[in-house]
Amino acid sequence: AIKAKAANCLAHGPALVGGKCGDRLQFTVTAISEDGDVMKEGGSSVTCIVTGTNLMSKTQPEPRPFVEDLQDGTYHVQFVCATPGSYEISAFVDGNKLPMCPVVIHIAPGSPSATTTQVRGE
């Protein structure tokens, strides 16, 4: 069986340039074999870690990326950041980090929400 080689694999998509708190951020990992061929089927172990580089405290949860194997050699990664700041994204194929990782992104404050907004005054 042909196996993906992390050193050849690519991560691409909108999440890799950052976003806003509360937004569902997404990117794709494309599995590429040792011979440089794009994989045509799934089955590789693709994992992702998103770490806040300046979270004020551990009460702010780290994002928990969800990876979906699309069974065509691509893997869809989604996560949500709850706190603004800088984050490092690292993607792994079969336990080996992609060469472009970590990717550092900036997360801006999200849009105001009526459910979390407080009004005070006289």
mmCIF file of C-alpha atoms in Angstrom:
data_model
loop_
_atom_site.group_PDB
_atom_site.id
_atom_site.type_symbol
_atom_site.label_atom_id
_atom_site.label_comp_id
_atom_site.label_asym_id
_atom_site.label_seq_id
_atom_site.Cartn_x
_atom_site.Cartn_y
_atom_site.Cartn_z
ATOM 1 C CA ALA A 1 0.000 0.000 0.000
ATOM 2 C CA ILE A 2 1.193 3.511 -0.799
ATOM 3 C CA LYS A 3 1.611 5.647 2.318
ATOM 4 C CA ALA A 4 1.478 9.402 2.665
ATOM 5 C CA LYS A 5 4.741 11.117 3.600
ATOM 6 C CA ALA A 6 4.311 14.107 5.935
ATOM 7 C CA ALA A 7 7.309 15.906 4.395
ATOM 8 C CA ASN A 8 5.402 16.063 1.074
ATOM 9 C CA CYS A 9 1.895 16.793 2.407
ATOM 10 C CA LEU A 10 0.269 20.203 2.113
ATOM 11 C CA ALA A 11 -2.045 22.223 4.351
ATOM 12 C CA HIS A 12 -4.089 24.945 2.673
ATOM 13 C CA GLY A 13 -7.214 26.942 3.361
ATOM 14 C CA PRO A 14 -8.692 30.029 4.994
ATOM 15 C CA ALA A 15 -7.923 29.085 8.630
ATOM 16 C CA LEU A 16 -4.189 29.359 7.929
ATOM 17 C CA VAL A 17 -4.470 33.150 7.584
ATOM 18 C CA GLY A 18 -6.457 33.636 10.807
ATOM 19 C CA GLY A 19 -9.982 34.674 11.646
ATOM 20 C CA LYS A 20 -12.264 35.798 14.466
ATOM 21 C CA CYS A 21 -13.298 34.345 17.802
ATOM 22 C CA GLY A 22 -16.315 32.115 17.483
ATOM 23 C CA ASP A 23 -15.901 31.558 13.743
ATOM 24 C CA ARG A 24 -15.584 27.990 12.486
ATOM 25 C CA LEU A 25 -12.099 28.036 10.941
ATOM 26 C CA GLN A 26 -11.292 25.451 8.279
ATOM 27 C CA PHE A 27 -8.371 24.158 6.266
ATOM 28 C CA THR A 28 -7.499 21.070 4.249
ATOM 29 C CA VAL A 29 -4.569 18.680 4.459
ATOM 30 C CA THR A 30 -3.746 17.010 1.141
ATOM 31 C CA ALA A 31 -1.906 13.707 1.544
ATOM 32 C CA ILE A 32 0.988 13.185 -0.874
ATOM 33 C CA SER A 33 3.004 9.989 -1.216
ATOM 34 C CA GLU A 34 6.752 9.539 -0.957
ATOM 35 C CA ASP A 35 6.856 9.568 -4.782
ATOM 36 C CA GLY A 36 5.120 12.973 -4.858
ATOM 37 C CA ASP A 37 1.757 11.672 -6.040
ATOM 38 C CA VAL A 38 -1.443 13.074 -4.547
ATOM 39 C CA MET A 39 -3.138 10.268 -2.639
ATOM 40 C CA LYS A 40 -6.471 9.178 -4.124
ATOM 41 C CA GLU A 41 -7.868 7.482 -1.020
ATOM 42 C CA GLY A 42 -8.109 8.131 2.703
ATOM 43 C CA GLY A 43 -6.809 6.102 5.610
ATOM 44 C CA SER A 44 -3.829 8.167 6.743
ATOM 45 C CA SER A 45 -3.819 9.291 10.370
ATOM 46 C CA VAL A 46 -4.156 13.083 10.164
ATOM 47 C CA THR A 47 -4.175 15.010 13.439
ATOM 48 C CA CYS A 48 -4.001 18.691 14.300
ATOM 49 C CA ILE A 49 -3.053 20.694 17.391
ATOM 50 C CA VAL A 50 -4.010 24.365 17.793
ATOM 51 C CA THR A 51 -2.224 26.082 20.681
ATOM 52 C CA GLY A 52 -2.799 29.612 21.968
ATOM 53 C CA THR A 53 0.577 31.306 22.357
ATOM 54 C CA ASN A 54 -0.646 34.005 24.744
ATOM 55 C CA LEU A 55 -3.756 32.732 26.504
ATOM 56 C CA MET A 56 -4.126 34.617 29.777
ATOM 57 C CA SER A 57 -4.953 31.552 31.802
ATOM 58 C CA LYS A 58 -5.751 27.912 31.442
ATOM 59 C CA THR A 59 -9.415 28.728 32.102
ATOM 60 C CA GLN A 60 -9.595 29.591 28.402
ATOM 61 C CA PRO A 61 -9.972 26.303 26.559
ATOM 62 C CA GLU A 62 -7.590 25.385 23.752
ATOM 63 C CA PRO A 63 -9.353 24.786 20.441
ATOM 64 C CA ARG A 64 -10.102 21.115 19.769
ATOM 65 C CA PRO A 65 -9.655 20.539 16.030
ATOM 66 C CA PHE A 66 -11.950 18.035 14.318
ATOM 67 C CA VAL A 67 -10.423 16.144 11.373
ATOM 68 C CA GLU A 68 -12.646 14.487 8.768
ATOM 69 C CA ASP A 69 -11.148 11.981 6.306
ATOM 70 C CA LEU A 70 -12.897 12.723 2.998
ATOM 71 C CA GLN A 71 -11.633 9.370 1.614
ATOM 72 C CA ASP A 72 -10.086 11.047 -1.447
ATOM 73 C CA GLY A 73 -6.632 11.889 -0.084
ATOM 74 C CA THR A 74 -7.820 15.103 1.562
ATOM 75 C CA TYR A 75 -8.625 15.749 5.207
ATOM 76 C CA HIS A 76 -10.909 18.575 6.321
ATOM 77 C CA VAL A 77 -9.841 20.249 9.592
ATOM 78 C CA GLN A 78 -12.171 22.551 11.583
ATOM 79 C CA PHE A 79 -11.757 24.387 14.872
ATOM 80 C CA VAL A 80 -13.088 27.378 16.819
ATOM 81 C CA CYS A 81 -10.974 29.756 18.921
ATOM 82 C CA ALA A 82 -12.733 31.213 21.976
ATOM 83 C CA THR A 83 -10.125 33.852 22.833
ATOM 84 C CA PRO A 84 -8.420 36.503 20.655
ATOM 85 C CA GLY A 85 -4.656 36.325 20.191
ATOM 86 C CA SER A 86 -1.991 34.323 18.402
ATOM 87 C CA TYR A 87 -2.267 30.593 17.821
ATOM 88 C CA GLU A 88 0.061 27.963 16.397
ATOM 89 C CA ILE A 89 -1.445 25.341 14.097
ATOM 90 C CA SER A 90 0.444 22.073 13.675
ATOM 91 C CA ALA A 91 -0.832 19.322 11.393
ATOM 92 C CA PHE A 92 0.547 15.785 11.462
ATOM 93 C CA VAL A 93 0.310 12.846 9.056
ATOM 94 C CA ASP A 94 0.928 9.459 10.682
ATOM 95 C CA GLY A 95 2.456 11.276 13.669
ATOM 96 C CA ASN A 96 4.930 13.359 11.627
ATOM 97 C CA LYS A 97 4.591 17.142 11.527
ATOM 98 C CA LEU A 98 4.131 18.812 8.139
ATOM 99 C CA PRO A 99 7.233 20.880 7.221
ATOM 100 C CA MET A 100 5.242 24.142 6.976
ATOM 101 C CA CYS A 101 4.107 23.795 10.603
ATOM 102 C CA PRO A 102 3.663 25.412 12.974
ATOM 103 C CA VAL A 103 1.655 28.073 11.152
ATOM 104 C CA VAL A 104 1.093 31.133 13.363
ATOM 105 C CA ILE A 105 -2.284 32.830 12.950
ATOM 106 C CA HIS A 106 -3.942 35.792 14.651
ATOM 107 C CA ILE A 107 -7.500 35.568 15.958
ATOM 108 C CA ALA A 108 -9.366 38.874 16.269
ATOM 109 C CA PRO A 109 -12.234 39.512 18.704
ATOM 110 C CA GLY A 110 -15.523 38.211 17.353
ATOM 111 C CA SER A 111 -18.624 40.197 16.523
ATOM 112 C CA PRO A 112 -20.730 41.406 19.467
ATOM 113 C CA SER A 113 -23.365 38.924 20.567
ATOM 114 C CA ALA A 114 -26.686 39.830 22.150
ATOM 115 C CA THR A 115 -26.503 36.718 24.335
ATOM 116 C CA THR A 116 -23.179 37.716 25.931
ATOM 117 C CA THR A 117 -23.497 41.520 25.976
ATOM 118 C CA GLN A 118 -24.222 43.277 29.265
ATOM 119 C CA VAL A 119 -25.836 46.696 29.567
ATOM 120 C CA ARG A 120 -25.233 48.797 32.707
ATOM 121 C CA GLY A 121 -26.057 52.341 33.698
ATOM 122 C CA GLU A 122 -28.224 54.740 35.627
#
